[in-house]
Amino acid sequence: MGDFFPALTGIIPLLFIAVLRPLGIFIIMPLLTSKNLAGTMIRNSIIILITIPALPGLKENVFLSQPHVIDFYFFLALSREVFIGVLIGFVAAIPFWAIDSAGFLLDTMRGSSMGNIYNPTLAESSTLLGVFFSQLFTVIFFVCGGMNQLITTLYQSYVLFPPGESISFNRHLLDFVVQQWNMLFVLFLHFSIPAAAVMLLTDVGMGLLNRSAQQLNVFFLAMSVKSILALIVLMITIAFSLDYVRETLLRNLYSISTLWENIL
């Protein structure tokens, strides 16, 4: 019992600094916000549970084992830990933002964007297809190992980028962020283009039909036809699109290890 409290006193400061990276992930990752996890208490408990397995490997870290003065440099080191977590969460959140944007585009093109509902995945309002795509990809994310890869990337960051290391804000970091933004648009277009192209061709066809049958109410007819054709195309392509999004997410999380080596 006498050895318990000294050991606990040494673990608490270590845990305080180590939780900042998963906290950064939970701040930006749509699935892991306090709203989706039914409160801040549950979110913080999950953060601590994720952090505990990494503590034995951090005991020998020089930055964590030495006492620190609470000054500007100490808070700078803490902000670096949060920044690393936010960067990992940013990479993991991109597919969710992309497919929600794709759903918004398709609902706008088929004339149903006014029917917004609450999207529990992103904790904000979204369109019908945006909610459907987000929840479908959430299932794929957990079933196909996305969460495991996210936690693995977090633990690898402790090895490749130990707490206390300085970050070099060089071209590699900027290129990585730009690449991720570019990937967001690539995923957005990859997911939405097949159905969007069909609806665009439907609009062209309805426009030509209106030239020959001007009494026909093409506007309301086109909404129904576009919705039916878009859903048929989505039924054909959604499996391939979701698989591409999943592979891109896992590949991007894996590529973060290369980024740590370039910004040290």
Short mmCIF file of C-alpha atoms in Angstrom, two decimals:
data_model
loop_
_atom_site.label_atom_id
_atom_site.label_comp_id
_atom_site.label_asym_id
_atom_site.label_seq_id
_atom_site.Cartn_x
_atom_site.Cartn_y
_atom_site.Cartn_z
CA MET A 1 0.00 0.00 0.00
CA GLY A 2 2.93 2.29 0.72
CA ASP A 3 4.24 1.85 -2.82
CA PHE A 4 0.87 2.44 -4.43
CA PHE A 5 0.54 6.17 -3.86
CA PRO A 6 4.08 7.07 -5.03
CA ALA A 7 3.49 5.01 -8.17
CA LEU A 8 0.12 6.69 -8.68
CA THR A 9 1.71 10.10 -8.22
CA GLY A 10 4.17 9.30 -10.99
CA ILE A 11 1.52 7.96 -13.36
CA ILE A 12 -0.93 10.89 -13.14
CA PRO A 13 1.38 13.52 -14.75
CA LEU A 14 2.35 10.96 -17.39
CA LEU A 15 -1.30 10.22 -18.10
CA PHE A 16 -2.16 13.93 -18.22
CA ILE A 17 0.29 14.57 -21.06
CA ALA A 18 -0.33 11.27 -22.86
CA VAL A 19 -4.10 11.80 -23.15
CA LEU A 20 -3.65 14.99 -25.17
CA ARG A 21 -3.10 13.14 -28.46
CA PRO A 22 -6.26 11.01 -28.29
CA LEU A 23 -8.07 14.12 -27.05
CA GLY A 24 -7.04 15.89 -30.25
CA ILE A 25 -8.41 12.97 -32.27
CA PHE A 26 -11.70 13.01 -30.39
CA ILE A 27 -12.07 16.77 -30.87
CA ILE A 28 -12.13 16.61 -34.67
CA MET A 29 -13.21 13.04 -35.47
CA PRO A 30 -17.00 13.18 -36.11
CA LEU A 31 -17.75 9.75 -34.61
CA LEU A 32 -15.92 10.43 -31.37
CA THR A 33 -17.29 13.78 -30.22
CA SER A 34 -18.96 14.08 -26.83
CA LYS A 35 -22.38 14.45 -28.52
CA ASN A 36 -22.06 11.09 -30.24
CA LEU A 37 -20.68 9.39 -27.15
CA ALA A 38 -23.55 10.52 -24.90
CA GLY A 39 -21.57 13.00 -22.85
CA THR A 40 -18.14 14.30 -21.95
CA MET A 41 -17.69 11.80 -19.11
CA ILE A 42 -17.98 8.80 -21.43
CA ARG A 43 -15.72 10.43 -24.01
CA ASN A 44 -13.02 11.16 -21.43
CA SER A 45 -13.25 7.62 -20.05
CA ILE A 46 -12.69 6.18 -23.53
CA ILE A 47 -9.74 8.53 -24.05
CA ILE A 48 -8.12 7.32 -20.82
CA LEU A 49 -8.73 3.66 -21.72
CA ILE A 50 -7.09 4.18 -25.11
CA THR A 51 -4.12 5.95 -23.51
CA ILE A 52 -3.37 3.44 -20.73
CA PRO A 53 -1.76 0.77 -23.00
CA ALA A 54 0.74 3.38 -24.23
CA LEU A 55 1.92 4.40 -20.74
CA PRO A 56 4.53 1.62 -20.18
CA GLY A 57 6.35 2.69 -23.34
CA LEU A 58 6.40 6.33 -22.23
CA LYS A 59 7.94 5.84 -18.79
CA GLU A 60 11.48 6.18 -20.14
CA ASN A 61 10.67 9.34 -22.09
CA VAL A 62 12.98 12.14 -20.95
CA PHE A 63 10.38 14.86 -21.37
CA LEU A 64 7.79 13.00 -19.30
CA SER A 65 10.15 11.77 -16.59
CA GLN A 66 11.53 15.18 -15.64
CA PRO A 67 9.72 17.84 -13.60
CA HIS A 68 8.78 20.93 -15.58
CA VAL A 69 8.23 24.57 -14.83
CA ILE A 70 4.81 25.76 -15.94
CA ASP A 71 5.98 28.25 -18.55
CA PHE A 72 5.48 29.10 -22.21
CA TYR A 73 7.63 26.21 -23.43
CA PHE A 74 5.67 23.72 -21.36
CA PHE A 75 2.36 24.88 -22.83
CA LEU A 76 3.97 24.82 -26.27
CA ALA A 77 4.86 21.17 -25.73
CA LEU A 78 1.29 20.43 -24.66
CA SER A 79 -0.10 22.20 -27.72
CA ARG A 80 2.16 20.06 -29.92
CA GLU A 81 0.60 16.93 -28.43
CA VAL A 82 -2.91 18.21 -29.18
CA PHE A 83 -1.81 19.22 -32.70
CA ILE A 84 -0.57 15.70 -33.45
CA GLY A 85 -3.90 14.25 -32.33
CA VAL A 86 -5.84 16.78 -34.38
CA LEU A 87 -3.72 15.90 -37.43
CA ILE A 88 -4.51 12.19 -37.04
CA GLY A 89 -8.19 12.94 -36.47
CA PHE A 90 -8.21 15.23 -39.51
CA VAL A 91 -7.00 12.39 -41.74
CA ALA A 92 -9.59 10.01 -40.29
CA ALA A 93 -12.45 12.53 -40.60
CA ILE A 94 -11.90 13.36 -44.28
CA PRO A 95 -13.89 10.37 -45.69
CA PHE A 96 -16.88 11.24 -43.49
CA TRP A 97 -16.86 14.85 -44.68
CA ALA A 98 -16.45 13.73 -48.29
CA ILE A 99 -19.38 11.31 -48.38
CA ASP A 100 -21.63 13.73 -46.49
CA SER A 101 -20.80 16.41 -49.09
CA ALA A 102 -21.52 13.90 -51.85
CA GLY A 103 -24.92 13.19 -50.33
CA PHE A 104 -25.65 16.91 -50.10
CA LEU A 105 -24.75 17.40 -53.78
CA LEU A 106 -26.93 14.52 -54.94
CA ASP A 107 -29.89 15.65 -52.82
CA THR A 108 -29.51 19.18 -54.19
CA MET A 109 -29.48 17.93 -57.77
CA ARG A 110 -32.58 15.81 -57.27
CA GLY A 111 -34.42 18.64 -55.51
CA SER A 112 -34.66 17.31 -51.96
CA SER A 113 -31.98 19.31 -50.17
CA MET A 114 -34.62 21.22 -48.17
CA GLY A 115 -35.50 18.06 -46.26
CA ASN A 116 -32.58 18.31 -43.86
CA ILE A 117 -32.49 16.07 -40.81
CA TYR A 118 -30.06 15.63 -37.92
CA ASN A 119 -27.00 13.60 -38.81
CA PRO A 120 -25.89 11.73 -35.66
CA THR A 121 -22.57 10.78 -37.25
CA LEU A 122 -21.44 14.37 -37.86
CA ALA A 123 -23.54 15.86 -35.02
CA GLU A 124 -25.09 18.42 -37.38
CA SER A 125 -27.95 18.73 -39.85
CA SER A 126 -27.55 17.04 -43.21
CA THR A 127 -29.57 15.79 -46.15
CA LEU A 128 -31.20 12.37 -46.40
CA LEU A 129 -28.50 10.81 -48.57
CA GLY A 130 -25.79 12.49 -46.49
CA VAL A 131 -27.13 10.83 -43.34
CA PHE A 132 -27.50 7.48 -45.10
CA PHE A 133 -23.97 7.55 -46.53
CA SER A 134 -22.47 8.65 -43.20
CA GLN A 135 -24.16 5.94 -41.16
CA LEU A 136 -23.36 3.29 -43.76
CA PHE A 137 -19.69 4.25 -43.78
CA THR A 138 -19.67 4.33 -39.97
CA VAL A 139 -20.61 0.65 -39.94
CA ILE A 140 -17.90 -0.12 -42.50
CA PHE A 141 -15.38 1.94 -40.51
CA PHE A 142 -15.83 -0.18 -37.38
CA VAL A 143 -16.39 -3.55 -39.05
CA CYS A 144 -13.47 -3.35 -41.50
CA GLY A 145 -10.80 -2.27 -39.03
CA GLY A 146 -10.85 1.50 -39.41
CA MET A 147 -10.95 2.10 -35.65
CA ASN A 148 -8.17 -0.44 -35.09
CA GLN A 149 -5.99 1.31 -37.66
CA LEU A 150 -6.75 4.68 -36.07
CA ILE A 151 -5.62 3.46 -32.64
CA THR A 152 -2.57 1.77 -34.19
CA THR A 153 -1.63 5.06 -35.85
CA LEU A 154 -1.95 6.80 -32.48
CA TYR A 155 0.35 4.29 -30.77
CA GLN A 156 2.85 4.48 -33.64
CA SER A 157 2.97 8.24 -33.21
CA TYR A 158 4.21 7.78 -29.63
CA VAL A 159 7.09 5.67 -30.97
CA LEU A 160 7.97 7.71 -34.05
CA PHE A 161 7.23 11.10 -32.51
CA PRO A 162 7.78 10.89 -28.72
CA PRO A 163 6.30 13.60 -26.47
CA GLY A 164 8.61 16.59 -26.18
CA GLU A 165 9.99 16.37 -29.72
CA SER A 166 9.91 19.63 -31.64
CA ILE A 167 7.83 19.87 -34.81
CA SER A 168 9.45 21.22 -37.94
CA PHE A 169 6.77 23.12 -39.84
CA ASN A 170 8.41 22.48 -43.18
CA ARG A 171 7.26 21.77 -46.71
CA HIS A 172 6.51 18.12 -45.92
CA LEU A 173 3.85 19.06 -43.36
CA LEU A 174 2.27 21.61 -45.68
CA ASP A 175 2.32 19.17 -48.60
CA PHE A 176 0.66 16.51 -46.44
CA VAL A 177 -2.17 18.84 -45.38
CA VAL A 178 -2.72 19.99 -48.98
CA GLN A 179 -2.70 16.36 -50.11
CA GLN A 180 -5.40 15.51 -47.57
CA TRP A 181 -7.60 18.40 -48.70
CA ASN A 182 -7.10 17.24 -52.28
CA MET A 183 -8.08 13.73 -51.20
CA LEU A 184 -11.32 15.11 -49.75
CA PHE A 185 -12.34 16.44 -53.16
CA VAL A 186 -11.20 13.25 -54.89
CA LEU A 187 -13.37 11.12 -52.60
CA PHE A 188 -16.26 13.56 -52.97
CA LEU A 189 -16.11 13.39 -56.78
CA HIS A 190 -15.49 9.63 -56.86
CA PHE A 191 -18.57 9.03 -54.73
CA SER A 192 -20.95 11.48 -56.42
CA ILE A 193 -19.99 11.65 -60.10
CA PRO A 194 -21.83 8.51 -61.39
CA ALA A 195 -25.22 9.52 -60.00
CA ALA A 196 -24.60 13.22 -60.66
CA ALA A 197 -23.75 12.51 -64.31
CA VAL A 198 -26.96 10.50 -64.75
CA MET A 199 -29.04 13.32 -63.26
CA LEU A 200 -27.30 15.88 -65.45
CA LEU A 201 -28.07 13.82 -68.55
CA THR A 202 -31.66 13.51 -67.33
CA ASP A 203 -31.91 17.30 -67.09
CA VAL A 204 -30.60 17.61 -70.65
CA GLY A 205 -33.10 15.02 -71.88
CA MET A 206 -35.97 16.72 -70.07
CA GLY A 207 -34.93 20.04 -71.56
CA LEU A 208 -35.10 18.57 -75.05
CA LEU A 209 -38.45 16.96 -74.20
CA ASN A 210 -39.79 20.32 -73.06
CA ARG A 211 -38.92 21.80 -76.44
CA SER A 212 -41.28 19.36 -78.17
CA ALA A 213 -43.95 19.14 -75.46
CA GLN A 214 -44.14 22.57 -73.89
CA GLN A 215 -47.36 21.80 -72.01
CA LEU A 216 -45.63 19.06 -70.05
CA ASN A 217 -44.58 20.03 -66.52
CA VAL A 218 -40.98 18.95 -66.95
CA PHE A 219 -39.76 20.38 -63.64
CA PHE A 220 -41.76 18.07 -61.35
CA LEU A 221 -41.41 15.13 -63.70
CA ALA A 222 -37.64 15.53 -63.77
CA MET A 223 -37.42 15.43 -59.96
CA SER A 224 -39.02 11.99 -59.84
CA VAL A 225 -37.09 10.61 -62.79
CA LYS A 226 -33.76 11.92 -61.48
CA SER A 227 -34.40 10.45 -58.03
CA ILE A 228 -35.22 7.02 -59.45
CA LEU A 229 -32.25 6.95 -61.82
CA ALA A 230 -29.86 8.28 -59.14
CA LEU A 231 -30.94 5.58 -56.68
CA ILE A 232 -30.50 2.88 -59.33
CA VAL A 233 -26.98 4.11 -60.12
CA LEU A 234 -26.14 4.30 -56.40
CA MET A 235 -27.31 0.72 -55.89
CA ILE A 236 -24.84 -0.35 -58.58
CA THR A 237 -21.85 1.82 -57.60
CA ILE A 238 -22.10 2.31 -53.84
CA ALA A 239 -20.26 -0.90 -52.96
CA PHE A 240 -17.28 0.05 -55.12
CA SER A 241 -17.32 3.66 -53.89
CA LEU A 242 -17.42 2.72 -50.21
CA ASP A 243 -14.63 0.19 -50.68
CA TYR A 244 -12.50 2.86 -52.36
CA VAL A 245 -13.18 5.30 -49.51
CA ARG A 246 -12.28 2.64 -46.93
CA GLU A 247 -9.01 1.75 -48.66
CA THR A 248 -8.11 5.43 -48.97
CA LEU A 249 -8.73 5.99 -45.27
CA LEU A 250 -6.55 3.05 -44.21
CA ARG A 251 -3.81 4.07 -46.65
CA ASN A 252 -3.80 7.67 -45.42
CA LEU A 253 -3.63 6.62 -41.77
CA TYR A 254 -0.72 4.34 -42.61
CA SER A 255 1.06 7.15 -44.51
CA ILE A 256 1.16 9.35 -41.39
CA SER A 257 4.17 7.35 -40.17
CA THR A 258 6.13 8.74 -43.12
CA LEU A 259 5.07 12.25 -42.15
CA TRP A 260 6.45 11.88 -38.60
CA GLU A 261 9.86 11.00 -40.02
CA ASN A 262 9.87 14.10 -42.25
CA ILE A 263 8.86 16.69 -39.65
CA LEU A 264 11.17 15.62 -36.83
#
